[in-house]
């Protein structure tokens, strides 16, 4: 086993770098936060003084024998920057969505395989408290055989946020849809078909800010009716999860608290990190019980632990690019479905799904 710390570089220090990556890399004992790209500012110096500030990705790739690079730049750069990092001989974590197209994803997967490098995707919401709880309830059959599943991200921002690249490129289906689709594939497997309605509902919007996607005949549970939904004009939030089964139901309001804590500057080191209070738990309703059902502990640090275990001990990475590529396929299919107003089908057996 290679006991040396994993020297890590972060390709951007915007919200993604500040909130979702640097806190976890810097607090994991087996990682070293070696360098951070800031093209003109020095924001990282106060919290991470030991990390070198690089002014470009090219500089980052030649800094301090970096072993792992996190590509957390705007979606349109994922393919180019990931390819550049792989060519430079670096293991890579790329933010979701992995790539714009499955064709791009296949090129990167082939390149990583040829060079013997890790290529993973930051699907961190597999470690949300609510999702882990939902998985436990479904796997334990506490509500019997699941017949209906709804997963929603309810947001409210009725204006176009100036200076936010996400308002110009990508859209909600790529952004939040990549999380909802990934979680659903983990629970139910790859669908045989889908139907989607994608729209831009806010005045002056350029990219999509609403979607509803129905996944049909998923491999692990073809009878489950599945609805995935997100929008920016939902001032009164809908439940995060609604699940109905032959023996009961589970309804969960609110979202995992880790993102909000990280945005406030909290570091993920407390023993109660990611733990929900009882009033935040969802409601389980069966013949034998109705009340608050304890939420599992959420912890995005487990993502980085899985990266460490893969790089140092050879344990398979749960979010490797091959297993996440189906998410991009479903996003492509959703856009096609909405554009042509039809059900899109595909051969689900072609896609490797492992969660």
CSV table of C-alpha atoms in Angstrom, one decimal:
chain,number,residue,atom,x,y,z
A,1,UNK,CA,0.0,0.0,0.0
A,2,UNK,CA,1.2,3.5,-0.9
A,3,UNK,CA,1.0,5.4,2.4
A,4,UNK,CA,1.9,8.8,1.0
A,5,UNK,CA,-0.8,11.5,1.0
A,6,UNK,CA,-2.7,12.2,-2.2
A,7,UNK,CA,-1.4,15.5,-3.4
A,8,UNK,CA,-4.5,17.3,-4.8
A,9,UNK,CA,-5.1,20.3,-7.0
A,10,UNK,CA,-8.4,22.1,-7.4
A,11,UNK,CA,-9.0,23.7,-10.8
A,12,UNK,CA,-11.3,26.5,-9.6
A,13,UNK,CA,-12.1,28.3,-6.3
A,14,UNK,CA,-15.6,29.4,-6.9
A,15,UNK,CA,-18.6,28.1,-4.9
A,16,UNK,CA,-17.7,24.5,-5.9
A,17,UNK,CA,-14.1,24.7,-4.8
A,18,UNK,CA,-14.9,26.7,-1.6
A,19,UNK,CA,-17.9,24.6,-0.5
A,20,UNK,CA,-17.7,21.1,-1.9
A,21,UNK,CA,-14.1,20.3,-2.4
A,22,UNK,CA,-11.5,22.2,-0.4
A,23,UNK,CA,-13.1,21.6,3.0
A,24,UNK,CA,-13.1,17.8,2.5
A,25,UNK,CA,-9.7,17.5,0.8
A,26,UNK,CA,-8.1,19.7,3.6
A,27,UNK,CA,-9.7,17.7,6.5
A,28,UNK,CA,-9.1,14.2,5.2
A,29,UNK,CA,-5.8,12.9,6.8
A,30,UNK,CA,-4.8,11.1,3.6
A,31,UNK,CA,-5.0,14.1,1.3
A,32,UNK,CA,-2.9,17.1,0.8
A,33,UNK,CA,-4.4,20.2,-0.7
A,34,UNK,CA,-1.4,21.2,-2.8
A,35,UNK,CA,-2.6,23.8,-5.2
A,36,UNK,CA,-5.7,25.8,-6.2
A,37,UNK,CA,-6.4,27.7,-9.4
A,38,UNK,CA,-7.3,31.4,-8.9
A,39,UNK,CA,-6.8,33.3,-12.0
A,40,UNK,CA,-6.7,36.8,-10.4
A,41,UNK,CA,-7.7,36.6,-6.7
A,42,UNK,CA,-6.1,35.1,-3.6
A,43,UNK,CA,-9.2,34.1,-1.7
A,44,UNK,CA,-7.9,30.7,-0.7
A,45,UNK,CA,-4.8,32.0,1.0
A,46,UNK,CA,-6.6,32.9,4.3
A,47,UNK,CA,-8.1,29.4,4.9
A,48,UNK,CA,-5.5,27.3,3.1
A,49,UNK,CA,-2.2,29.1,3.4
A,50,UNK,CA,-0.1,26.0,2.5
A,51,UNK,CA,-1.8,25.6,-0.9
A,52,UNK,CA,0.0,27.1,-3.9
A,53,UNK,CA,-2.2,29.5,-5.9
A,54,UNK,CA,-1.9,28.6,-9.6
A,55,UNK,CA,-3.0,31.1,-12.2
A,56,UNK,CA,-4.0,28.6,-14.8
A,57,UNK,CA,-4.8,24.9,-15.2
A,58,UNK,CA,-1.5,24.5,-17.1
A,59,UNK,CA,0.4,25.8,-14.0
A,60,UNK,CA,-1.6,23.6,-11.7
A,61,UNK,CA,-0.7,20.5,-13.7
A,62,UNK,CA,3.0,21.2,-13.2
A,63,UNK,CA,2.8,22.0,-9.5
A,64,UNK,CA,4.2,19.9,-6.7
A,65,UNK,CA,3.9,16.4,-8.1
A,66,UNK,CA,0.1,16.6,-8.0
A,67,UNK,CA,-1.5,13.2,-8.2
A,68,UNK,CA,-5.2,14.1,-8.3
A,69,UNK,CA,-6.9,17.0,-10.1
A,70,UNK,CA,-10.4,18.2,-9.4
A,71,UNK,CA,-12.1,19.6,-12.5
A,72,UNK,CA,-14.8,21.8,-11.0
A,73,UNK,CA,-14.9,24.5,-13.7
A,74,UNK,CA,-18.0,25.5,-15.8
A,75,UNK,CA,-19.7,22.6,-17.5
A,76,UNK,CA,-18.6,23.6,-21.0
A,77,UNK,CA,-14.9,23.1,-20.0
A,78,UNK,CA,-15.2,19.6,-18.4
A,79,UNK,CA,-14.3,17.7,-21.5
A,80,UNK,CA,-11.3,19.9,-22.5
A,81,UNK,CA,-9.9,20.3,-19.0
A,82,UNK,CA,-10.4,16.6,-18.0
A,83,UNK,CA,-8.7,15.5,-21.2
A,84,UNK,CA,-5.7,17.9,-20.5
A,85,UNK,CA,-5.3,16.6,-17.0
A,86,UNK,CA,-5.4,12.9,-18.1
A,87,UNK,CA,-2.9,13.6,-20.9
A,88,UNK,CA,-0.7,15.1,-18.1
A,89,UNK,CA,-0.9,11.8,-16.2
A,90,UNK,CA,-3.2,12.9,-13.4
A,91,UNK,CA,-6.0,11.1,-11.8
A,92,UNK,CA,-9.2,13.1,-12.2
A,93,UNK,CA,-12.4,13.9,-10.3
A,94,UNK,CA,-14.8,15.9,-12.6
A,95,UNK,CA,-17.8,17.8,-11.2
A,96,UNK,CA,-21.2,16.8,-12.4
A,97,UNK,CA,-22.5,16.8,-15.1
A,98,UNK,CA,-19.6,14.6,-16.3
A,99,UNK,CA,-19.6,15.8,-19.9
A,100,UNK,CA,-22.0,17.5,-22.3
A,101,UNK,CA,-22.4,14.3,-24.4
A,102,UNK,CA,-22.0,10.6,-24.1
A,103,UNK,CA,-19.6,10.7,-27.0
A,104,UNK,CA,-17.3,13.1,-25.1
A,105,UNK,CA,-17.6,10.8,-22.0
A,106,UNK,CA,-16.5,7.7,-24.0
A,107,UNK,CA,-13.4,9.5,-25.3
A,108,UNK,CA,-12.4,10.5,-21.7
A,109,UNK,CA,-13.1,7.0,-20.4
A,110,UNK,CA,-11.0,5.4,-23.1
A,111,UNK,CA,-8.1,7.9,-22.4
A,112,UNK,CA,-8.2,7.2,-18.7
A,113,UNK,CA,-8.2,3.5,-19.3
A,114,UNK,CA,-5.3,3.6,-21.7
A,115,UNK,CA,-3.2,5.6,-19.3
A,116,UNK,CA,-4.2,3.5,-16.2
A,117,UNK,CA,-5.7,6.5,-14.4
A,118,UNK,CA,-8.7,7.1,-12.2
A,119,UNK,CA,-11.6,9.0,-13.7
A,120,UNK,CA,-14.4,9.7,-11.2
A,121,UNK,CA,-17.4,12.0,-11.1
A,122,UNK,CA,-18.4,14.1,-8.1
A,123,UNK,CA,-21.9,12.7,-7.6
A,124,UNK,CA,-21.8,13.8,-4.0
A,125,UNK,CA,-25.6,13.6,-3.3
A,126,UNK,CA,-25.3,9.9,-3.1
A,127,UNK,CA,-24.2,10.8,0.5
A,128,UNK,CA,-27.1,13.1,1.3
A,129,UNK,CA,-28.9,12.2,4.5
A,130,UNK,CA,-32.3,12.0,2.9
A,131,UNK,CA,-31.1,9.8,0.0
A,132,UNK,CA,-29.4,7.4,2.3
A,133,UNK,CA,-32.6,7.2,4.3
A,134,UNK,CA,-34.7,6.6,1.3
A,135,UNK,CA,-32.3,3.8,0.2
A,136,UNK,CA,-32.6,2.2,3.6
A,137,UNK,CA,-36.4,2.3,3.6
A,138,UNK,CA,-36.6,0.8,0.0
A,139,UNK,CA,-34.0,-1.9,0.6
A,140,UNK,CA,-35.6,-3.0,3.9
A,141,UNK,CA,-39.1,-3.0,2.3
A,142,UNK,CA,-40.5,-1.0,5.2
A,143,UNK,CA,-43.3,0.2,2.9
A,144,UNK,CA,-43.5,-3.1,1.0
A,145,UNK,CA,-43.0,-3.1,-2.7
A,146,UNK,CA,-42.5,0.4,-4.0
A,147,UNK,CA,-45.1,1.5,-6.6
A,148,UNK,CA,-44.5,5.2,-6.9
A,149,UNK,CA,-41.4,7.4,-6.4
A,150,UNK,CA,-41.1,11.2,-6.7
A,151,UNK,CA,-37.9,13.1,-6.2
A,152,UNK,CA,-37.9,16.9,-6.4
A,153,UNK,CA,-35.5,19.8,-6.0
A,154,UNK,CA,-37.7,22.9,-5.3
A,155,UNK,CA,-35.9,26.2,-5.7
A,156,UNK,CA,-37.1,29.8,-5.8
A,157,UNK,CA,-35.3,32.5,-7.7
A,158,UNK,CA,-37.7,34.4,-9.9
A,159,UNK,CA,-34.9,36.5,-11.5
A,160,UNK,CA,-31.9,35.8,-13.7
A,161,UNK,CA,-28.8,36.0,-11.5
A,162,UNK,CA,-26.3,38.3,-13.2
A,163,UNK,CA,-22.8,37.0,-13.6
A,164,UNK,CA,-23.7,33.4,-12.9
A,165,UNK,CA,-22.5,31.1,-15.8
A,166,UNK,CA,-25.2,28.6,-15.0
A,167,UNK,CA,-27.7,31.2,-16.2
A,168,UNK,CA,-25.9,31.2,-19.6
A,169,UNK,CA,-24.9,27.5,-20.1
A,170,UNK,CA,-26.0,24.1,-19.0
A,171,UNK,CA,-29.4,24.6,-17.4
A,172,UNK,CA,-31.3,22.9,-14.6
A,173,UNK,CA,-31.6,19.6,-16.4
A,174,UNK,CA,-27.8,19.2,-16.5
A,175,UNK,CA,-27.3,20.8,-13.1
A,176,UNK,CA,-29.8,19.4,-10.7
A,177,UNK,CA,-31.1,16.7,-13.1
A,178,UNK,CA,-27.7,15.0,-12.9
A,179,UNK,CA,-28.2,14.4,-9.2
A,180,UNK,CA,-31.8,13.3,-9.4
A,181,UNK,CA,-31.1,10.9,-12.3
A,182,UNK,CA,-28.0,9.5,-10.7
A,183,UNK,CA,-29.8,8.8,-7.4
A,184,UNK,CA,-32.7,7.1,-9.2
A,185,UNK,CA,-30.4,4.9,-11.3
A,186,UNK,CA,-28.7,3.8,-8.0
A,187,UNK,CA,-32.1,2.9,-6.6
A,188,UNK,CA,-33.9,1.3,-9.5
A,189,UNK,CA,-31.4,0.7,-12.3
A,190,UNK,CA,-31.4,2.0,-15.9
A,191,UNK,CA,-34.8,2.6,-17.5
A,192,UNK,CA,-35.9,1.3,-20.9
A,193,UNK,CA,-37.5,4.6,-21.8
A,194,UNK,CA,-38.4,8.1,-20.6
A,195,UNK,CA,-40.6,11.1,-21.2
A,196,UNK,CA,-39.7,14.6,-20.3
A,197,UNK,CA,-40.9,18.2,-20.3
A,198,UNK,CA,-38.2,20.8,-20.1
A,199,UNK,CA,-38.9,24.5,-20.2
A,200,UNK,CA,-37.6,28.0,-19.5
A,201,UNK,CA,-40.3,29.6,-17.3
A,202,UNK,CA,-38.6,32.8,-15.9
A,203,UNK,CA,-38.8,36.1,-17.7
A,204,UNK,CA,-35.6,36.7,-19.6
A,205,UNK,CA,-34.3,33.1,-19.1
A,206,UNK,CA,-31.8,31.7,-21.6
A,207,UNK,CA,-31.4,28.1,-20.2
A,208,UNK,CA,-33.9,25.7,-18.9
A,209,UNK,CA,-35.1,26.3,-15.4
A,210,UNK,CA,-37.8,23.6,-15.1
A,211,UNK,CA,-38.0,19.9,-15.9
A,212,UNK,CA,-40.2,16.9,-15.2
A,213,UNK,CA,-38.9,13.5,-16.2
A,214,UNK,CA,-40.7,10.2,-16.1
A,215,UNK,CA,-38.5,7.1,-16.1
A,216,UNK,CA,-40.2,4.0,-17.5
A,217,UNK,CA,-39.5,0.3,-16.7
A,218,UNK,CA,-36.3,0.6,-14.7
A,219,UNK,CA,-34.2,-2.6,-14.6
A,220,UNK,CA,-34.5,-3.3,-10.9
A,221,UNK,CA,-38.2,-2.3,-10.5
A,222,UNK,CA,-40.0,-2.0,-13.8
A,223,UNK,CA,-43.4,-1.5,-12.2
A,224,UNK,CA,-42.4,1.6,-10.2
A,225,UNK,CA,-43.8,4.9,-11.5
A,226,UNK,CA,-41.0,7.4,-11.3
A,227,UNK,CA,-41.1,11.2,-11.5
A,228,UNK,CA,-38.1,13.5,-11.2
A,229,UNK,CA,-38.7,17.2,-11.0
A,230,UNK,CA,-37.0,20.6,-10.4
A,231,UNK,CA,-37.8,24.2,-10.9
A,232,UNK,CA,-36.8,27.8,-9.9
A,233,UNK,CA,-40.4,29.0,-9.4
A,234,UNK,CA,-41.4,26.9,-6.4
A,235,UNK,CA,-41.7,29.4,-3.6
A,236,UNK,CA,-43.7,26.9,-1.5
A,237,UNK,CA,-41.5,23.8,-1.6
A,238,UNK,CA,-42.8,20.5,-2.5
A,239,UNK,CA,-41.6,17.4,-0.6
A,240,UNK,CA,-38.0,16.4,-1.4
A,241,UNK,CA,-39.1,12.7,-1.6
A,242,UNK,CA,-42.5,11.0,-1.8
A,243,UNK,CA,-42.5,7.2,-1.9
A,244,UNK,CA,-45.6,5.0,-1.9
A,245,UNK,CA,-45.5,1.2,-1.5
A,246,UNK,CA,-47.9,-1.7,-1.0
A,247,UNK,CA,-47.5,-1.4,2.8
A,248,UNK,CA,-47.1,2.3,3.4
A,249,UNK,CA,-45.6,5.6,2.4
A,250,UNK,CA,-42.6,7.8,3.2
A,251,UNK,CA,-42.6,11.6,2.7
A,252,UNK,CA,-39.6,13.8,3.4
A,253,UNK,CA,-39.5,17.6,3.3
A,254,UNK,CA,-36.3,19.8,3.3
A,255,UNK,CA,-32.9,19.1,1.8
A,256,UNK,CA,-29.7,17.7,3.2
A,257,UNK,CA,-28.1,20.4,5.4
A,258,UNK,CA,-24.4,19.9,4.5
A,259,UNK,CA,-24.4,22.4,1.6
A,260,UNK,CA,-25.9,25.2,3.7
A,261,UNK,CA,-23.5,24.5,6.6
A,262,UNK,CA,-20.5,24.6,4.2
A,263,UNK,CA,-21.7,27.9,2.6
A,264,UNK,CA,-21.7,29.4,6.1
A,265,UNK,CA,-18.1,28.5,6.4
A,266,UNK,CA,-18.5,25.4,8.6
A,267,UNK,CA,-15.8,22.6,8.3
A,268,UNK,CA,-16.9,18.9,8.2
A,269,UNK,CA,-15.0,17.8,11.3
A,270,UNK,CA,-17.7,17.7,14.0
A,271,UNK,CA,-19.0,14.3,15.2
A,272,UNK,CA,-22.6,15.3,14.4
A,273,UNK,CA,-21.7,16.5,10.9
A,274,UNK,CA,-24.6,15.7,8.5
A,275,UNK,CA,-26.9,14.6,11.3
A,276,UNK,CA,-30.5,15.7,11.1
A,277,UNK,CA,-32.6,16.7,14.1
A,278,UNK,CA,-35.8,14.9,14.8
A,279,UNK,CA,-38.0,17.6,13.5
A,280,UNK,CA,-36.2,17.3,10.1
A,281,UNK,CA,-36.9,13.6,9.8
A,282,UNK,CA,-39.4,12.4,7.2
A,283,UNK,CA,-42.7,10.8,8.0
A,284,UNK,CA,-43.1,7.0,7.7
A,285,UNK,CA,-46.7,5.7,7.5
A,286,UNK,CA,-47.4,2.0,7.7
A,287,UNK,CA,-50.1,-0.2,9.4
A,288,UNK,CA,-47.9,-0.6,12.4
A,289,UNK,CA,-46.4,2.9,12.7
A,290,UNK,CA,-46.9,6.5,11.8
A,291,UNK,CA,-44.3,9.1,12.8
A,292,UNK,CA,-40.9,10.5,12.3
A,293,UNK,CA,-38.4,8.0,10.8
A,294,UNK,CA,-34.7,8.6,11.9
A,295,UNK,CA,-32.6,10.0,9.0
A,296,UNK,CA,-29.3,8.4,8.2
A,297,UNK,CA,-26.2,10.6,8.7
A,298,UNK,CA,-25.2,12.4,5.5
A,299,UNK,CA,-21.5,12.9,4.8
A,300,UNK,CA,-19.8,14.1,1.6
A,301,UNK,CA,-16.5,13.1,3.2
A,302,UNK,CA,-17.3,9.5,2.4
A,303,UNK,CA,-16.9,10.4,-1.3
A,304,UNK,CA,-13.3,11.4,-0.7
A,305,UNK,CA,-12.8,8.3,1.5
A,306,UNK,CA,-13.9,6.2,-1.5
A,307,UNK,CA,-11.3,8.0,-3.7
A,308,UNK,CA,-8.6,7.3,-1.2
A,309,UNK,CA,-9.6,3.6,-0.9
A,310,UNK,CA,-9.5,3.3,-4.7
A,311,UNK,CA,-6.2,5.1,-5.2
A,312,UNK,CA,-4.4,3.4,-2.3
A,313,UNK,CA,-6.1,0.1,-1.8
A,314,UNK,CA,-7.6,-0.7,-5.3
A,315,UNK,CA,-11.2,-0.8,-4.0
A,316,UNK,CA,-13.6,0.0,-6.9
A,317,UNK,CA,-14.7,3.6,-7.1
A,318,UNK,CA,-18.6,3.8,-6.8
A,319,UNK,CA,-18.7,7.0,-8.9
A,320,UNK,CA,-16.3,6.0,-11.6
A,321,UNK,CA,-17.0,7.6,-15.0
A,322,UNK,CA,-18.2,4.4,-16.7
A,323,UNK,CA,-21.0,3.9,-14.2
A,324,UNK,CA,-22.0,7.6,-14.3
A,325,UNK,CA,-22.0,7.8,-18.1
A,326,UNK,CA,-25.7,6.6,-18.2
A,327,UNK,CA,-26.7,9.8,-16.4
A,328,UNK,CA,-25.4,11.8,-19.4
A,329,UNK,CA,-27.3,9.4,-21.7
A,330,UNK,CA,-30.6,10.1,-19.8
A,331,UNK,CA,-30.0,13.8,-19.9
A,332,UNK,CA,-29.5,13.6,-23.7
A,333,UNK,CA,-32.7,11.5,-24.0
A,334,UNK,CA,-34.7,13.9,-21.8
A,335,UNK,CA,-33.8,16.8,-24.0
A,336,UNK,CA,-34.7,14.8,-27.1
A,337,UNK,CA,-38.0,13.7,-25.5
A,338,UNK,CA,-39.0,17.3,-24.6
A,339,UNK,CA,-37.9,18.7,-28.0
A,340,UNK,CA,-39.9,16.1,-30.0
A,341,UNK,CA,-42.7,15.6,-27.5
A,342,UNK,CA,-42.3,11.8,-27.5
A,343,UNK,CA,-41.2,8.9,-25.4
A,344,UNK,CA,-37.5,8.0,-26.0
A,345,UNK,CA,-36.4,4.4,-25.8
A,346,UNK,CA,-33.0,2.8,-25.6
A,347,UNK,CA,-31.3,-0.5,-24.9
A,348,UNK,CA,-30.7,-0.2,-21.1
A,349,UNK,CA,-28.6,-3.4,-21.1
A,350,UNK,CA,-25.8,-1.5,-22.9
A,351,UNK,CA,-25.1,0.6,-19.9
A,352,UNK,CA,-23.1,-0.4,-16.8
A,353,UNK,CA,-24.8,0.7,-13.6
A,354,UNK,CA,-23.1,0.1,-10.3
A,355,UNK,CA,-24.0,2.0,-7.1
